[in-house]
């Protein structure tokens, strides 16, 4: 395995700028197109249902108190019921939370974000097989005047099936067969340890000393997931679109299905490449032949460790290393 140093920071900045513009400066009007799109993953190519050809779907950015207009155009073969927006126990006001977009039609919805929402929610298709690939983050920034100065990094945890997703779920309903996916994904990518995947591994390029705000959503179908970064703690500041009155710092976070969490990490280690790892069970030593990863990559001139450093969840489980809670549970 080779680890190429790629300067992606400029790409990331442009990416965020374009996304922000798309949702906030264009009369707050967002256009989603439901369509089938072909993706190469795990050495195979297949079509999945997407929004605007992306997996995960586009991030919607908004501010507390704002109203957005969302047009959803369905160019797919099936009807899709959309849901916006979910933070468990917390929903953004819209003229309808769930709405049907029939195959071939376009439906417009106004989405009003209440003043007290701040943090990360998500939108998704309701039907389970459609939800597997039609989902994305809905990030709510505070009203102007409140502190809001970290770079947003949406982290959508999802799953990839080599088989056709609709068939997988129809088979499951018919026979009770296994719906276990072939890989969990970070922003649509299983990462370096999966075959034919290291070209696409999600990378976050960081500057030493800066802080980054991870907007993490567990969009997996039914698995609780744990996420941690080698040598870096995470400071949890919001859950399900509500700021915490007492943020806390931990070695890793646990995310139940459909939940979201906002946490800050500081690039305060020596410049290197560090793995962000997603596992389903922290009590078990994870198998590096089959674990989902992304890479935190410090800018600068140095020879990175190859392979990058891996987090040790059992080490992080040692409460003496941590300030505050370890597991985030609902
Ligand atoms: C879509 O929904 C409409 C109304 O419920 C229904 O009449 C139609 O058959 C559905 N189409 C498909 C492709 O399922
Ligand atoms: C949606 O918002 C627009 C203004 O952006 C307004 O004209 C329209 O009446 C609203 N529709 C509903 C159903 O509230
Ligand atoms: C990875 O990227 C290189 C260069 O763009 C390309 O030649 C190669 O085929 C890619 N490999 C995979 C598995 O996609
Ligand atoms: C996690 O792994 C431990 C140790 O192998 C095992 O005892 C436990 O049952 C596993 N938990 C889950 C939820 O799979
Ligand atoms: C993780 O930390 C535990 C406890 O300190 C240690 O026993 C174990 O060997 C470490 N595992 C790895 C992979 O470094």
GROMACS .gro file of C-alpha atoms in nm, residues 7-329:
model
  323
    7UNK     CA    1  -0.244   1.876  -0.120
    8UNK     CA    2  -0.619   1.875  -0.087
    9UNK     CA    3  -0.662   2.177   0.138
   10UNK     CA    4  -0.735   2.416  -0.146
   11UNK     CA    5  -0.983   2.171  -0.289
   12UNK     CA    6  -1.154   2.145   0.050
   13UNK     CA    7  -1.176   2.522   0.087
   14UNK     CA    8  -1.327   2.564  -0.259
   15UNK     CA    9  -1.562   2.276  -0.191
   16UNK     CA   10  -1.693   2.435   0.129
   17UNK     CA   11  -1.721   2.778  -0.031
   18UNK     CA   12  -1.923   2.643  -0.323
   19UNK     CA   13  -2.152   2.446  -0.096
   20UNK     CA   14  -2.215   2.740   0.130
   21UNK     CA   15  -2.293   2.966  -0.164
   22UNK     CA   16  -2.524   2.707  -0.312
   23UNK     CA   17  -2.756   2.711  -0.016
   24UNK     CA   18  -2.734   3.056   0.133
   25UNK     CA   19  -2.681   3.314  -0.136
   26UNK     CA   20  -2.904   3.188  -0.412
   27UNK     CA   21  -3.228   3.320  -0.255
   28UNK     CA   22  -3.191   3.034  -0.007
   29UNK     CA   23  -3.313   2.804  -0.280
   30UNK     CA   24  -3.177   2.452  -0.294
   31UNK     CA   25  -3.237   2.215  -0.584
   32UNK     CA   26  -3.214   1.840  -0.526
   33UNK     CA   27  -3.236   1.596  -0.814
   34UNK     CA   28  -3.308   1.233  -0.728
   35UNK     CA   29  -3.130   1.022  -0.988
   36UNK     CA   30  -2.944   0.697  -1.033
   37UNK     CA   31  -2.567   0.737  -1.050
   38UNK     CA   32  -2.291   0.488  -1.111
   39UNK     CA   33  -2.018   0.446  -0.847
   40UNK     CA   34  -1.703   0.233  -0.828
   41UNK     CA   35  -1.649   0.084  -0.485
   42UNK     CA   36  -1.483  -0.235  -0.360
   43UNK     CA   37  -1.359  -0.319  -0.713
   44UNK     CA   38  -1.707  -0.314  -0.865
   45UNK     CA   39  -1.924  -0.063  -1.040
   46UNK     CA   40  -2.295  -0.021  -0.975
   47UNK     CA   41  -2.577   0.229  -0.977
   48UNK     CA   42  -2.731   0.369  -0.665
   49UNK     CA   43  -3.005   0.622  -0.601
   50UNK     CA   44  -2.850   0.961  -0.520
   51UNK     CA   45  -2.924   1.328  -0.479
   52UNK     CA   46  -2.739   1.536  -0.740
   53UNK     CA   47  -2.524   1.235  -0.825
   54UNK     CA   48  -2.354   1.231  -0.486
   55UNK     CA   49  -2.308   0.975  -0.211
   56UNK     CA   50  -2.357   1.091   0.057
   57UNK     CA   51  -2.586   1.367  -0.070
   58UNK     CA   52  -2.507   1.740  -0.057
   59UNK     CA   53  -2.477   1.914   0.278
   60UNK     CA   54  -2.737   2.182   0.339
   61UNK     CA   55  -2.605   2.484   0.529
   62UNK     CA   56  -2.840   2.719   0.710
   63UNK     CA   57  -2.862   2.962   1.000
   64UNK     CA   58  -3.087   2.944   1.303
   65UNK     CA   59  -3.406   3.139   1.232
   66UNK     CA   60  -3.369   3.123   0.854
   67UNK     CA   61  -3.612   2.983   0.594
   68UNK     CA   62  -3.485   2.776   0.303
   69UNK     CA   63  -3.676   2.666  -0.004
   70UNK     CA   64  -3.599   2.311  -0.108
   71UNK     CA   65  -3.703   2.182  -0.450
   72UNK     CA   66  -3.681   1.807  -0.491
   73UNK     CA   67  -3.702   1.679  -0.847
   74UNK     CA   68  -3.745   1.304  -0.885
   75UNK     CA   69  -3.583   1.171  -1.202
   76UNK     CA   70  -3.581   0.817  -1.065
   77UNK     CA   71  -3.812   0.524  -1.136
   78UNK     CA   72  -3.964   0.506  -0.788
   79UNK     CA   73  -4.159   0.743  -0.569
   80UNK     CA   74  -3.946   0.882  -0.287
   81UNK     CA   75  -4.070   1.016   0.044
   82UNK     CA   76  -3.823   1.271   0.176
   83UNK     CA   77  -3.771   1.363   0.539
   84UNK     CA   78  -3.620   1.689   0.658
   85UNK     CA   79  -3.482   1.732   0.905
   86UNK     CA   80  -3.397   1.496   1.175
   87UNK     CA   81  -3.217   1.539   1.497
   88UNK     CA   82  -3.374   1.284   1.728
   89UNK     CA   83  -3.627   1.462   1.949
   90UNK     CA   84  -3.573   1.779   1.752
   91UNK     CA   85  -3.720   1.872   1.420
   92UNK     CA   86  -3.682   2.175   1.208
   93UNK     CA   87  -4.015   2.330   1.124
   94UNK     CA   88  -4.122   2.286   0.765
   95UNK     CA   89  -4.464   2.294   0.606
   96UNK     CA   90  -4.439   1.916   0.620
   97UNK     CA   91  -4.165   1.707   0.774
   98UNK     CA   92  -4.219   1.414   0.539
   99UNK     CA   93  -4.336   1.455   0.184
  100UNK     CA   94  -4.386   1.238  -0.121
  101UNK     CA   95  -4.204   1.321  -0.442
  102UNK     CA   96  -4.360   1.102  -0.710
  103UNK     CA   97  -4.141   0.965  -0.986
  104UNK     CA   98  -4.119   1.233  -1.256
  105UNK     CA   99  -4.239   1.521  -1.039
  106UNK     CA  100  -4.085   1.816  -0.850
  107UNK     CA  101  -4.204   1.925  -0.507
  108UNK     CA  102  -4.112   2.249  -0.332
  109UNK     CA  103  -4.095   2.282   0.047
  110UNK     CA  104  -4.018   2.573   0.275
  111UNK     CA  105  -3.799   2.474   0.564
  112UNK     CA  106  -3.786   2.712   0.859
  113UNK     CA  107  -3.514   2.656   1.114
  114UNK     CA  108  -3.617   2.755   1.464
  115UNK     CA  109  -3.402   2.993   1.663
  116UNK     CA  110  -3.292   2.731   1.913
  117UNK     CA  111  -3.146   2.482   1.664
  118UNK     CA  112  -2.768   2.489   1.638
  119UNK     CA  113  -2.547   2.206   1.523
  120UNK     CA  114  -2.603   1.914   1.290
  121UNK     CA  115  -2.925   1.753   1.174
  122UNK     CA  116  -2.973   1.540   0.864
  123UNK     CA  117  -3.217   1.479   0.583
  124UNK     CA  118  -3.293   1.144   0.420
  125UNK     CA  119  -3.539   0.935   0.219
  126UNK     CA  120  -3.789   0.752   0.441
  127UNK     CA  121  -3.799   0.415   0.268
  128UNK     CA  122  -3.517   0.206   0.412
  129UNK     CA  123  -3.347   0.099   0.087
  130UNK     CA  124  -3.364   0.454  -0.048
  131UNK     CA  125  -3.239   0.596   0.282
  132UNK     CA  126  -2.928   0.377   0.253
  133UNK     CA  127  -2.793   0.610  -0.017
  134UNK     CA  128  -3.021   0.915  -0.017
  135UNK     CA  129  -2.912   1.113   0.288
  136UNK     CA  130  -2.697   1.407   0.389
  137UNK     CA  131  -2.612   1.654   0.662
  138UNK     CA  132  -2.813   1.965   0.747
  139UNK     CA  133  -2.579   2.200   0.929
  140UNK     CA  134  -2.725   2.487   1.126
  141UNK     CA  135  -2.493   2.773   1.213
  142UNK     CA  136  -2.583   3.007   1.498
  143UNK     CA  137  -2.746   3.343   1.435
  144UNK     CA  138  -2.501   3.618   1.340
  145UNK     CA  139  -2.317   3.758   1.641
  146UNK     CA  140  -2.255   3.425   1.815
  147UNK     CA  141  -1.908   3.264   1.800
  148UNK     CA  142  -1.885   3.053   1.486
  149UNK     CA  143  -1.530   3.032   1.362
  150UNK     CA  144  -1.433   2.671   1.303
  151UNK     CA  145  -1.404   2.505   0.962
  152UNK     CA  146  -1.700   2.267   0.916
  153UNK     CA  147  -1.617   1.912   0.819
  154UNK     CA  148  -1.927   1.702   0.752
  155UNK     CA  149  -1.860   1.335   0.834
  156UNK     CA  150  -2.143   1.112   0.718
  157UNK     CA  151  -2.112   0.752   0.833
  158UNK     CA  152  -2.288   0.519   0.593
  159UNK     CA  153  -2.275   0.171   0.445
  160UNK     CA  154  -2.190   0.015   0.110
  161UNK     CA  155  -2.343  -0.298  -0.035
  162UNK     CA  156  -2.189  -0.468  -0.336
  163UNK     CA  157  -2.533  -0.599  -0.432
  164UNK     CA  158  -2.817  -0.378  -0.550
  165UNK     CA  159  -2.945  -0.205  -0.238
  166UNK     CA  160  -3.313  -0.237  -0.331
  167UNK     CA  161  -3.271  -0.612  -0.385
  168UNK     CA  162  -3.086  -0.649  -0.056
  169UNK     CA  163  -3.376  -0.495   0.132
  170UNK     CA  164  -3.651  -0.667  -0.065
  171UNK     CA  165  -3.477  -1.002  -0.001
  172UNK     CA  166  -3.451  -0.909   0.363
  173UNK     CA  167  -3.823  -0.833   0.390
  174UNK     CA  168  -3.913  -1.154   0.202
  175UNK     CA  169  -3.680  -1.398   0.372
  176UNK     CA  170  -3.531  -1.231   0.677
  177UNK     CA  171  -3.187  -1.277   0.516
  178UNK     CA  172  -2.889  -1.075   0.629
  179UNK     CA  173  -2.872  -0.705   0.543
  180UNK     CA  174  -2.514  -0.679   0.659
  181UNK     CA  175  -2.330  -0.437   0.433
  182UNK     CA  176  -1.988  -0.500   0.277
  183UNK     CA  177  -1.832  -0.192   0.437
  184UNK     CA  178  -1.907   0.107   0.654
  185UNK     CA  179  -1.810   0.434   0.491
  186UNK     CA  180  -1.686   0.781   0.586
  187UNK     CA  181  -1.830   1.029   0.336
  188UNK     CA  182  -1.898   0.744   0.098
  189UNK     CA  183  -1.552   0.586   0.123
  190UNK     CA  184  -1.449   0.270   0.307
  191UNK     CA  185  -1.084   0.380   0.323
  192UNK     CA  186  -0.736   0.235   0.281
  193UNK     CA  187  -0.793  -0.111   0.424
  194UNK     CA  188  -1.054  -0.213   0.168
  195UNK     CA  189  -0.964  -0.334  -0.182
  196UNK     CA  190  -0.962  -0.074  -0.464
  197UNK     CA  191  -1.038   0.198  -0.209
  198UNK     CA  192  -0.725   0.388  -0.110
  199UNK     CA  193  -0.750   0.629  -0.404
  200UNK     CA  194  -1.072   0.764  -0.262
  201UNK     CA  195  -1.004   0.759   0.113
  202UNK     CA  196  -1.155   1.072   0.268
  203UNK     CA  197  -0.878   1.311   0.378
  204UNK     CA  198  -0.887   1.614   0.602
  205UNK     CA  199  -0.586   1.839   0.553
  206UNK     CA  200  -0.508   2.035   0.869
  207UNK     CA  201  -0.278   2.317   0.981
  208UNK     CA  202  -0.091   2.268   1.307
  209UNK     CA  203  -0.260   2.457   1.590
  210UNK     CA  204  -0.599   2.499   1.420
  211UNK     CA  205  -0.932   2.360   1.539
  212UNK     CA  206  -1.180   2.176   1.318
  213UNK     CA  207  -1.548   2.110   1.373
  214UNK     CA  208  -1.656   1.760   1.276
  215UNK     CA  209  -2.027   1.736   1.197
  216UNK     CA  210  -2.081   1.362   1.237
  217UNK     CA  211  -2.402   1.184   1.135
  218UNK     CA  212  -2.467   0.812   1.180
  219UNK     CA  213  -2.663   0.736   0.863
  220UNK     CA  214  -2.595   0.360   0.884
  221UNK     CA  215  -2.907   0.146   0.867
  222UNK     CA  216  -2.903  -0.011   1.209
  223UNK     CA  217  -2.556  -0.011   1.365
  224UNK     CA  218  -2.430   0.191   1.654
  225UNK     CA  219  -2.086   0.321   1.552
  226UNK     CA  220  -1.778   0.445   1.735
  227UNK     CA  221  -1.539   0.696   1.586
  228UNK     CA  222  -1.197   0.809   1.704
  229UNK     CA  223  -0.878   0.968   1.568
  230UNK     CA  224  -0.528   0.839   1.652
  231UNK     CA  225  -0.363   1.059   1.922
  232UNK     CA  226  -0.637   1.326   1.910
  233UNK     CA  227  -0.918   1.383   2.159
  234UNK     CA  228  -1.261   1.505   2.055
  235UNK     CA  229  -1.453   1.781   2.233
  236UNK     CA  230  -1.825   1.727   2.199
  237UNK     CA  231  -2.014   2.057   2.176
  238UNK     CA  232  -2.358   1.962   2.038
  239UNK     CA  233  -2.579   1.659   1.979
  240UNK     CA  234  -2.877   1.626   1.746
  241UNK     CA  235  -2.881   1.996   1.669
  242UNK     CA  236  -2.870   2.114   2.032
  243UNK     CA  237  -2.562   2.275   2.184
  244UNK     CA  238  -2.444   2.114   2.507
  245UNK     CA  239  -2.437   2.332   2.815
  246UNK     CA  240  -2.128   2.141   2.926
  247UNK     CA  241  -1.905   2.037   2.636
  248UNK     CA  242  -1.674   1.749   2.723
  249UNK     CA  243  -1.359   1.590   2.589
  250UNK     CA  244  -1.323   1.222   2.508
  251UNK     CA  245  -1.102   0.978   2.318
  252UNK     CA  246  -1.383   0.862   2.091
  253UNK     CA  247  -1.757   0.902   2.053
  254UNK     CA  248  -2.036   0.652   2.029
  255UNK     CA  249  -2.315   0.732   1.786
  256UNK     CA  250  -2.646   0.550   1.791
  257UNK     CA  251  -2.832   0.504   1.465
  258UNK     CA  252  -2.979   0.829   1.326
  259UNK     CA  253  -2.799   1.049   1.577
  260UNK     CA  254  -2.560   1.330   1.505
  261UNK     CA  255  -2.288   1.495   1.704
  262UNK     CA  256  -2.068   1.802   1.668
  263UNK     CA  257  -1.716   1.776   1.799
  264UNK     CA  258  -1.402   1.979   1.773
  265UNK     CA  259  -1.055   1.841   1.735
  266UNK     CA  260  -0.739   2.043   1.754
  267UNK     CA  261  -0.444   1.970   1.526
  268UNK     CA  262  -0.209   1.966   1.824
  269UNK     CA  263   0.010   1.662   1.753
  270UNK     CA  264   0.336   1.638   1.563
  271UNK     CA  265   0.285   1.669   1.188
  272UNK     CA  266   0.199   1.327   1.047
  273UNK     CA  267  -0.088   1.128   0.897
  274UNK     CA  268  -0.338   0.996   1.150
  275UNK     CA  269  -0.623   0.756   1.087
  276UNK     CA  270  -0.979   0.834   1.182
  277UNK     CA  271  -1.132   0.491   1.245
  278UNK     CA  272  -1.496   0.378   1.258
  279UNK     CA  273  -1.576   0.054   1.442
  280UNK     CA  274  -1.890  -0.124   1.558
  281UNK     CA  275  -1.742  -0.263   1.879
  282UNK     CA  276  -1.476  -0.100   2.093
  283UNK     CA  277  -1.439  -0.401   2.327
  284UNK     CA  278  -1.283  -0.596   2.047
  285UNK     CA  279  -0.942  -0.534   1.890
  286UNK     CA  280  -1.029  -0.423   1.540
  287UNK     CA  281  -0.911  -0.609   1.239
  288UNK     CA  282  -0.698  -0.381   1.023
  289UNK     CA  283  -0.780  -0.595   0.720
  290UNK     CA  284  -1.132  -0.469   0.744
  291UNK     CA  285  -1.180  -0.140   0.920
  292UNK     CA  286  -1.323   0.186   0.788
  293UNK     CA  287  -1.084   0.479   0.787
  294UNK     CA  288  -1.030   0.839   0.682
  295UNK     CA  289  -0.700   1.031   0.712
  296UNK     CA  290  -0.610   1.345   0.905
  297UNK     CA  291  -0.314   1.489   0.717
  298UNK     CA  292  -0.100   1.772   0.861
  299UNK     CA  293   0.038   2.023   0.613
  300UNK     CA  294   0.413   2.070   0.602
  301UNK     CA  295   0.735   1.912   0.486
  302UNK     CA  296   0.793   1.583   0.662
  303UNK     CA  297   0.797   1.213   0.595
  304UNK     CA  298   0.465   1.072   0.717
  305UNK     CA  299   0.446   0.743   0.904
  306UNK     CA  300   0.351   0.470   0.662
  307UNK     CA  301   0.093   0.341   0.730
  308UNK     CA  302  -0.056   0.631   0.929
  309UNK     CA  303  -0.104   0.594   1.304
  310UNK     CA  304  -0.412   0.408   1.422
  311UNK     CA  305  -0.624   0.498   1.725
  312UNK     CA  306  -0.636   0.258   2.017
  313UNK     CA  307  -0.990   0.249   2.149
  314UNK     CA  308  -0.889   0.049   2.457
  315UNK     CA  309  -0.632   0.314   2.542
  316UNK     CA  310  -0.897   0.580   2.510
  317UNK     CA  311  -1.114   0.373   2.736
  318UNK     CA  312  -0.872   0.444   3.018
  319UNK     CA  313  -1.068   0.713   3.198
  320UNK     CA  314  -0.758   0.856   3.363
  321UNK     CA  315  -0.647   0.996   3.027
  322UNK     CA  316  -0.966   1.184   2.975
  323UNK     CA  317  -1.148   1.481   3.106
  324UNK     CA  318  -1.519   1.413   3.135
  325UNK     CA  319  -1.724   1.132   2.993
  326UNK     CA  320  -1.610   0.864   2.756
  327UNK     CA  321  -1.917   0.725   2.598
  328UNK     CA  322  -2.193   0.938   2.459
  329UNK     CA  323  -2.515   0.755   2.514
   0.00000   0.00000   0.00000
